[in-house]
Amino acid sequence: MRSIARTRGVLFALTLVATAGTAWPATSTAAEPVAGRTTEPVGGPATGPAGAYGEPCVREQLAVPAGAYRVGVSDADPTGRFQVGYMMDQDFVYHLVRWADGVPEDLGTARTGATGINAHGDIVGSEFDSETYRSAGWLYRNGAFTELPGVEPGFDALPTAVNEDGTVSGASGVPGERPVPVVWTRDGEVRPLALPPGDSGGRGTDIDADGTVVGWTAGASDASTHAARWNPDGTVERLPEHRPGPETGSAAEAVAGGTVLGSEVYATDPTMILSWPNGATGPDALGTGEPQAVNRHGSVVVRTTPDTKLWLIQNGVTRSLPTDSTPFPTGEVTALTDDGIAYGRWNSTPVRWDCRLP
């Protein structure tokens, strides 16, 4: 389901990560596997026995619309039929782009802040209005855009993901203030989600096929957020943290098939990637870095630090997703399909990494 790297919301109140793009490549990038490795990456995922590394995935460039200068993928549906993202044209104007069966379609410049797409090609996103200082949420379905309302008139509407039945996760609140987690029904009705006792706000960051929502909540005086899950019946629970304490914050970023992927931050130590497997009582620590994506089989993609590499952890085996050998992020994954294809960007190129097993 929803990528964490894609227009993710604020993970923690005091944490901000900015990633700069690079120039559009002069030539397309063909499938380019890299040599496999036999030792665990520095700061990399904990995957069991040493040497449990498989063949690298194969990187392939996606087709792009004519006149593109920069293009990126924001999300892909679990089946892999649809992807959504953006294009910057030669005049530096952003366009909304949807791929269907590998073919890109330019959906115009009116709304470009896509955050999610489902298996029907429905898209959700939001745009910031510099005049009202409000983020306006929207849904694209059957060739038309409709507005997603806030919980009150004039409030921000911040959709983050949409599942197959059309339910949308996200947040809404007073512009510039901490929002509350919400869902929008298929008919566009907005409904606030329950908060744990003592908490005053939060955000739904992703939604599973069964309607489970994940995200974060926080108390009125908290500087940090805490990972949360809303079950289909509406009940809410904070997810257990790896190193709970007064200087620990966490957020759940993605969910698929009941497995949740997220992060935990500390006052001084590097950010830890966490996975809450379906049915487990506590989280697995997957190394330092950033979570990227998860699919319904429990496979996850992570970007480790300090080596700044992308890895797929699948059935206890770790596989590389090739990017440049630099200390700076040149690739990110925004979605992982159920059959093992990762979508995202490499530099300013929209790509997929084919990680399907023979």
mmCIF file with all atom_site columns, C-alpha atoms in Angstrom, residues 151-258:
data_model
loop_
_atom_site.group_PDB
_atom_site.id
_atom_site.type_symbol
_atom_site.label_atom_id
_atom_site.label_alt_id
_atom_site.label_comp_id
_atom_site.label_asym_id
_atom_site.label_entity_id
_atom_site.label_seq_id
_atom_site.pdbx_PDB_ins_code
_atom_site.Cartn_x
_atom_site.Cartn_y
_atom_site.Cartn_z
_atom_site.occupancy
_atom_site.B_iso_or_equiv
_atom_site.pdbx_formal_charge
_atom_site.auth_seq_id
_atom_site.auth_comp_id
_atom_site.auth_asym_id
_atom_site.auth_atom_id
_atom_site.pdbx_PDB_model_num
ATOM 1   C CA . VAL A 1 151 ? -14.223 18.075 9.697  1.00 0.00 ? 151 VAL A CA 1
ATOM 2   C CA . GLU A 1 152 ? -15.296 21.737 9.832  1.00 0.00 ? 152 GLU A CA 1
ATOM 3   C CA . PRO A 1 153 ? -15.625 24.333 7.065  1.00 0.00 ? 153 PRO A CA 1
ATOM 4   C CA . GLY A 1 154 ? -12.265 25.967 6.383  1.00 0.00 ? 154 GLY A CA 1
ATOM 5   C CA . PHE A 1 155 ? -10.271 23.160 8.011  1.00 0.00 ? 155 PHE A CA 1
ATOM 6   C CA . ASP A 1 156 ? -7.366  21.404 6.297  1.00 0.00 ? 156 ASP A CA 1
ATOM 7   C CA . ALA A 1 157 ? -8.266  18.183 4.502  1.00 0.00 ? 157 ALA A CA 1
ATOM 8   C CA . LEU A 1 158 ? -5.184  15.951 4.154  1.00 0.00 ? 158 LEU A CA 1
ATOM 9   C CA . PRO A 1 159 ? -5.949  12.582 2.515  1.00 0.00 ? 159 PRO A CA 1
ATOM 10  C CA . THR A 1 160 ? -3.058  10.137 2.479  1.00 0.00 ? 160 THR A CA 1
ATOM 11  C CA . ALA A 1 161 ? -4.242  6.840  0.964  1.00 0.00 ? 161 ALA A CA 1
ATOM 12  C CA . VAL A 1 162 ? -7.254  5.087  -0.579 1.00 0.00 ? 162 VAL A CA 1
ATOM 13  C CA . ASN A 1 163 ? -8.061  1.390  -0.440 1.00 0.00 ? 163 ASN A CA 1
ATOM 14  C CA . GLU A 1 164 ? -9.857  -0.759 -2.982 1.00 0.00 ? 164 GLU A CA 1
ATOM 15  C CA . ASP A 1 165 ? -13.361 -0.063 -1.673 1.00 0.00 ? 165 ASP A CA 1
ATOM 16  C CA . GLY A 1 166 ? -12.760 3.692  -1.874 1.00 0.00 ? 166 GLY A CA 1
ATOM 17  C CA . THR A 1 167 ? -12.268 4.499  1.815  1.00 0.00 ? 167 THR A CA 1
ATOM 18  C CA . VAL A 1 168 ? -9.665  7.241  2.335  1.00 0.00 ? 168 VAL A CA 1
ATOM 19  C CA . SER A 1 169 ? -7.367  7.756  5.327  1.00 0.00 ? 169 SER A CA 1
ATOM 20  C CA . GLY A 1 170 ? -5.910  11.080 6.387  1.00 0.00 ? 170 GLY A CA 1
ATOM 21  C CA . ALA A 1 171 ? -6.301  14.004 8.741  1.00 0.00 ? 171 ALA A CA 1
ATOM 22  C CA . SER A 1 172 ? -8.172  17.272 9.137  1.00 0.00 ? 172 SER A CA 1
ATOM 23  C CA . GLY A 1 173 ? -7.826  20.262 11.423 1.00 0.00 ? 173 GLY A CA 1
ATOM 24  C CA . VAL A 1 174 ? -7.308  23.969 11.848 1.00 0.00 ? 174 VAL A CA 1
ATOM 25  C CA . PRO A 1 175 ? -4.668  25.148 9.335  1.00 0.00 ? 175 PRO A CA 1
ATOM 26  C CA . GLY A 1 176 ? -1.264  25.333 10.990 1.00 0.00 ? 176 GLY A CA 1
ATOM 27  C CA . GLU A 1 177 ? -2.304  23.284 14.022 1.00 0.00 ? 177 GLU A CA 1
ATOM 28  C CA . ARG A 1 178 ? -2.068  19.598 14.861 1.00 0.00 ? 178 ARG A CA 1
ATOM 29  C CA . PRO A 1 179 ? -4.864  17.768 13.005 1.00 0.00 ? 179 PRO A CA 1
ATOM 30  C CA . VAL A 1 180 ? -7.057  14.859 14.030 1.00 0.00 ? 180 VAL A CA 1
ATOM 31  C CA . PRO A 1 181 ? -7.083  11.506 12.207 1.00 0.00 ? 181 PRO A CA 1
ATOM 32  C CA . VAL A 1 182 ? -10.045 10.935 9.902  1.00 0.00 ? 182 VAL A CA 1
ATOM 33  C CA . VAL A 1 183 ? -11.419 8.690  7.191  1.00 0.00 ? 183 VAL A CA 1
ATOM 34  C CA . TRP A 1 184 ? -13.591 9.628  4.240  1.00 0.00 ? 184 TRP A CA 1
ATOM 35  C CA . THR A 1 185 ? -16.184 7.092  3.127  1.00 0.00 ? 185 THR A CA 1
ATOM 36  C CA . ARG A 1 186 ? -16.566 6.157  -0.521 1.00 0.00 ? 186 ARG A CA 1
ATOM 37  C CA . ASP A 1 187 ? -19.361 8.741  -0.680 1.00 0.00 ? 187 ASP A CA 1
ATOM 38  C CA . GLY A 1 188 ? -17.019 11.480 0.579  1.00 0.00 ? 188 GLY A CA 1
ATOM 39  C CA . GLU A 1 189 ? -18.353 11.766 4.138  1.00 0.00 ? 189 GLU A CA 1
ATOM 40  C CA . VAL A 1 190 ? -15.626 12.663 6.633  1.00 0.00 ? 190 VAL A CA 1
ATOM 41  C CA . ARG A 1 191 ? -15.509 10.858 9.982  1.00 0.00 ? 191 ARG A CA 1
ATOM 42  C CA . PRO A 1 192 ? -13.044 11.609 12.824 1.00 0.00 ? 192 PRO A CA 1
ATOM 43  C CA . LEU A 1 193 ? -11.268 8.579  14.292 1.00 0.00 ? 193 LEU A CA 1
ATOM 44  C CA . ALA A 1 194 ? -11.074 7.871  18.015 1.00 0.00 ? 194 ALA A CA 1
ATOM 45  C CA . LEU A 1 195 ? -7.990  8.937  19.962 1.00 0.00 ? 195 LEU A CA 1
ATOM 46  C CA . PRO A 1 196 ? -6.284  7.087  22.832 1.00 0.00 ? 196 PRO A CA 1
ATOM 47  C CA . PRO A 1 197 ? -7.058  8.532  26.264 1.00 0.00 ? 197 PRO A CA 1
ATOM 48  C CA . GLY A 1 198 ? -5.172  11.779 26.816 1.00 0.00 ? 198 GLY A CA 1
ATOM 49  C CA . ASP A 1 199 ? -4.266  12.314 23.159 1.00 0.00 ? 199 ASP A CA 1
ATOM 50  C CA . SER A 1 200 ? -5.441  15.381 21.275 1.00 0.00 ? 200 SER A CA 1
ATOM 51  C CA . GLY A 1 201 ? -4.474  14.848 17.652 1.00 0.00 ? 201 GLY A CA 1
ATOM 52  C CA . GLY A 1 202 ? -2.964  12.593 15.058 1.00 0.00 ? 202 GLY A CA 1
ATOM 53  C CA . ARG A 1 203 ? -3.016  11.461 11.456 1.00 0.00 ? 203 ARG A CA 1
ATOM 54  C CA . GLY A 1 204 ? -3.971  8.382  9.495  1.00 0.00 ? 204 GLY A CA 1
ATOM 55  C CA . THR A 1 205 ? -1.095  7.695  7.125  1.00 0.00 ? 205 THR A CA 1
ATOM 56  C CA . ASP A 1 206 ? -2.295  4.541  5.347  1.00 0.00 ? 206 ASP A CA 1
ATOM 57  C CA . ILE A 1 207 ? -5.286  2.208  5.074  1.00 0.00 ? 207 ILE A CA 1
ATOM 58  C CA . ASP A 1 208 ? -5.362  -1.552 4.583  1.00 0.00 ? 208 ASP A CA 1
ATOM 59  C CA . ALA A 1 209 ? -7.761  -3.503 2.372  1.00 0.00 ? 209 ALA A CA 1
ATOM 60  C CA . ASP A 1 210 ? -9.967  -4.373 5.365  1.00 0.00 ? 210 ASP A CA 1
ATOM 61  C CA . GLY A 1 211 ? -10.239 -0.748 6.501  1.00 0.00 ? 211 GLY A CA 1
ATOM 62  C CA . THR A 1 212 ? -7.515  -0.844 9.167  1.00 0.00 ? 212 THR A CA 1
ATOM 63  C CA . VAL A 1 213 ? -5.884  2.586  9.416  1.00 0.00 ? 213 VAL A CA 1
ATOM 64  C CA . VAL A 1 214 ? -2.379  3.253  10.747 1.00 0.00 ? 214 VAL A CA 1
ATOM 65  C CA . GLY A 1 215 ? -0.646  6.495  11.621 1.00 0.00 ? 215 GLY A CA 1
ATOM 66  C CA . TRP A 1 216 ? 0.234   8.397  14.757 1.00 0.00 ? 216 TRP A CA 1
ATOM 67  C CA . THR A 1 217 ? -1.291  10.232 17.702 1.00 0.00 ? 217 THR A CA 1
ATOM 68  C CA . ALA A 1 218 ? 0.054   12.632 20.311 1.00 0.00 ? 218 ALA A CA 1
ATOM 69  C CA . GLY A 1 219 ? -0.986  14.363 23.497 1.00 0.00 ? 219 GLY A CA 1
ATOM 70  C CA . ALA A 1 220 ? -1.483  18.114 23.721 1.00 0.00 ? 220 ALA A CA 1
ATOM 71  C CA . SER A 1 221 ? 1.896   18.641 25.419 1.00 0.00 ? 221 SER A CA 1
ATOM 72  C CA . ASP A 1 222 ? 3.820   15.937 23.546 1.00 0.00 ? 222 ASP A CA 1
ATOM 73  C CA . ALA A 1 223 ? 6.700   16.987 21.299 1.00 0.00 ? 223 ALA A CA 1
ATOM 74  C CA . SER A 1 224 ? 6.823   13.478 19.819 1.00 0.00 ? 224 SER A CA 1
ATOM 75  C CA . THR A 1 225 ? 4.214   11.332 18.120 1.00 0.00 ? 225 THR A CA 1
ATOM 76  C CA . HIS A 1 226 ? 3.419   7.678  18.765 1.00 0.00 ? 226 HIS A CA 1
ATOM 77  C CA . ALA A 1 227 ? 2.498   4.937  16.300 1.00 0.00 ? 227 ALA A CA 1
ATOM 78  C CA . ALA A 1 228 ? -1.188  4.019  16.316 1.00 0.00 ? 228 ALA A CA 1
ATOM 79  C CA . ARG A 1 229 ? -3.575  1.621  14.630 1.00 0.00 ? 229 ARG A CA 1
ATOM 80  C CA . TRP A 1 230 ? -7.336  1.942  14.149 1.00 0.00 ? 230 TRP A CA 1
ATOM 81  C CA . ASN A 1 231 ? -9.106  -1.378 13.679 1.00 0.00 ? 231 ASN A CA 1
ATOM 82  C CA . PRO A 1 232 ? -12.009 -1.746 11.221 1.00 0.00 ? 232 PRO A CA 1
ATOM 83  C CA . ASP A 1 233 ? -14.472 -1.454 14.140 1.00 0.00 ? 233 ASP A CA 1
ATOM 84  C CA . GLY A 1 234 ? -13.025 1.974  14.976 1.00 0.00 ? 234 GLY A CA 1
ATOM 85  C CA . THR A 1 235 ? -11.144 1.010  18.133 1.00 0.00 ? 235 THR A CA 1
ATOM 86  C CA . VAL A 1 236 ? -7.686  2.550  18.481 1.00 0.00 ? 236 VAL A CA 1
ATOM 87  C CA . GLU A 1 237 ? -4.460  1.326  20.037 1.00 0.00 ? 237 GLU A CA 1
ATOM 88  C CA . ARG A 1 238 ? -0.959  2.693  20.348 1.00 0.00 ? 238 ARG A CA 1
ATOM 89  C CA . LEU A 1 239 ? 1.518   0.244  18.847 1.00 0.00 ? 239 LEU A CA 1
ATOM 90  C CA . PRO A 1 240 ? 4.295   -0.962 21.185 1.00 0.00 ? 240 PRO A CA 1
ATOM 91  C CA . GLU A 1 241 ? 7.624   0.790  20.701 1.00 0.00 ? 241 GLU A CA 1
ATOM 92  C CA . HIS A 1 242 ? 11.052  -0.830 20.481 1.00 0.00 ? 242 HIS A CA 1
ATOM 93  C CA . ARG A 1 243 ? 12.712  1.434  23.050 1.00 0.00 ? 243 ARG A CA 1
ATOM 94  C CA . PRO A 1 244 ? 9.876   3.213  24.847 1.00 0.00 ? 244 PRO A CA 1
ATOM 95  C CA . GLY A 1 245 ? 10.822  6.197  26.931 1.00 0.00 ? 245 GLY A CA 1
ATOM 96  C CA . PRO A 1 246 ? 10.299  9.919  27.471 1.00 0.00 ? 246 PRO A CA 1
ATOM 97  C CA . GLU A 1 247 ? 12.599  10.810 24.546 1.00 0.00 ? 247 GLU A CA 1
ATOM 98  C CA . THR A 1 248 ? 11.219  8.232  22.094 1.00 0.00 ? 248 THR A CA 1
ATOM 99  C CA . GLY A 1 249 ? 8.782   9.020  19.308 1.00 0.00 ? 249 GLY A CA 1
ATOM 100 C CA . SER A 1 250 ? 7.299   6.765  16.665 1.00 0.00 ? 250 SER A CA 1
ATOM 101 C CA . ALA A 1 251 ? 4.933   6.692  13.711 1.00 0.00 ? 251 ALA A CA 1
ATOM 102 C CA . ALA A 1 252 ? 3.311   3.987  11.636 1.00 0.00 ? 252 ALA A CA 1
ATOM 103 C CA . GLU A 1 253 ? 3.695   4.832  7.971  1.00 0.00 ? 253 GLU A CA 1
ATOM 104 C CA . ALA A 1 254 ? 2.278   1.971  5.908  1.00 0.00 ? 254 ALA A CA 1
ATOM 105 C CA . VAL A 1 255 ? 0.148   -1.137 6.278  1.00 0.00 ? 255 VAL A CA 1
ATOM 106 C CA . ALA A 1 256 ? -0.656  -4.116 4.052  1.00 0.00 ? 256 ALA A CA 1
ATOM 107 C CA . GLY A 1 257 ? -2.060  -7.515 4.934  1.00 0.00 ? 257 GLY A CA 1
ATOM 108 C CA . GLY A 1 258 ? -1.940  -6.564 8.612  1.00 0.00 ? 258 GLY A CA 1
#
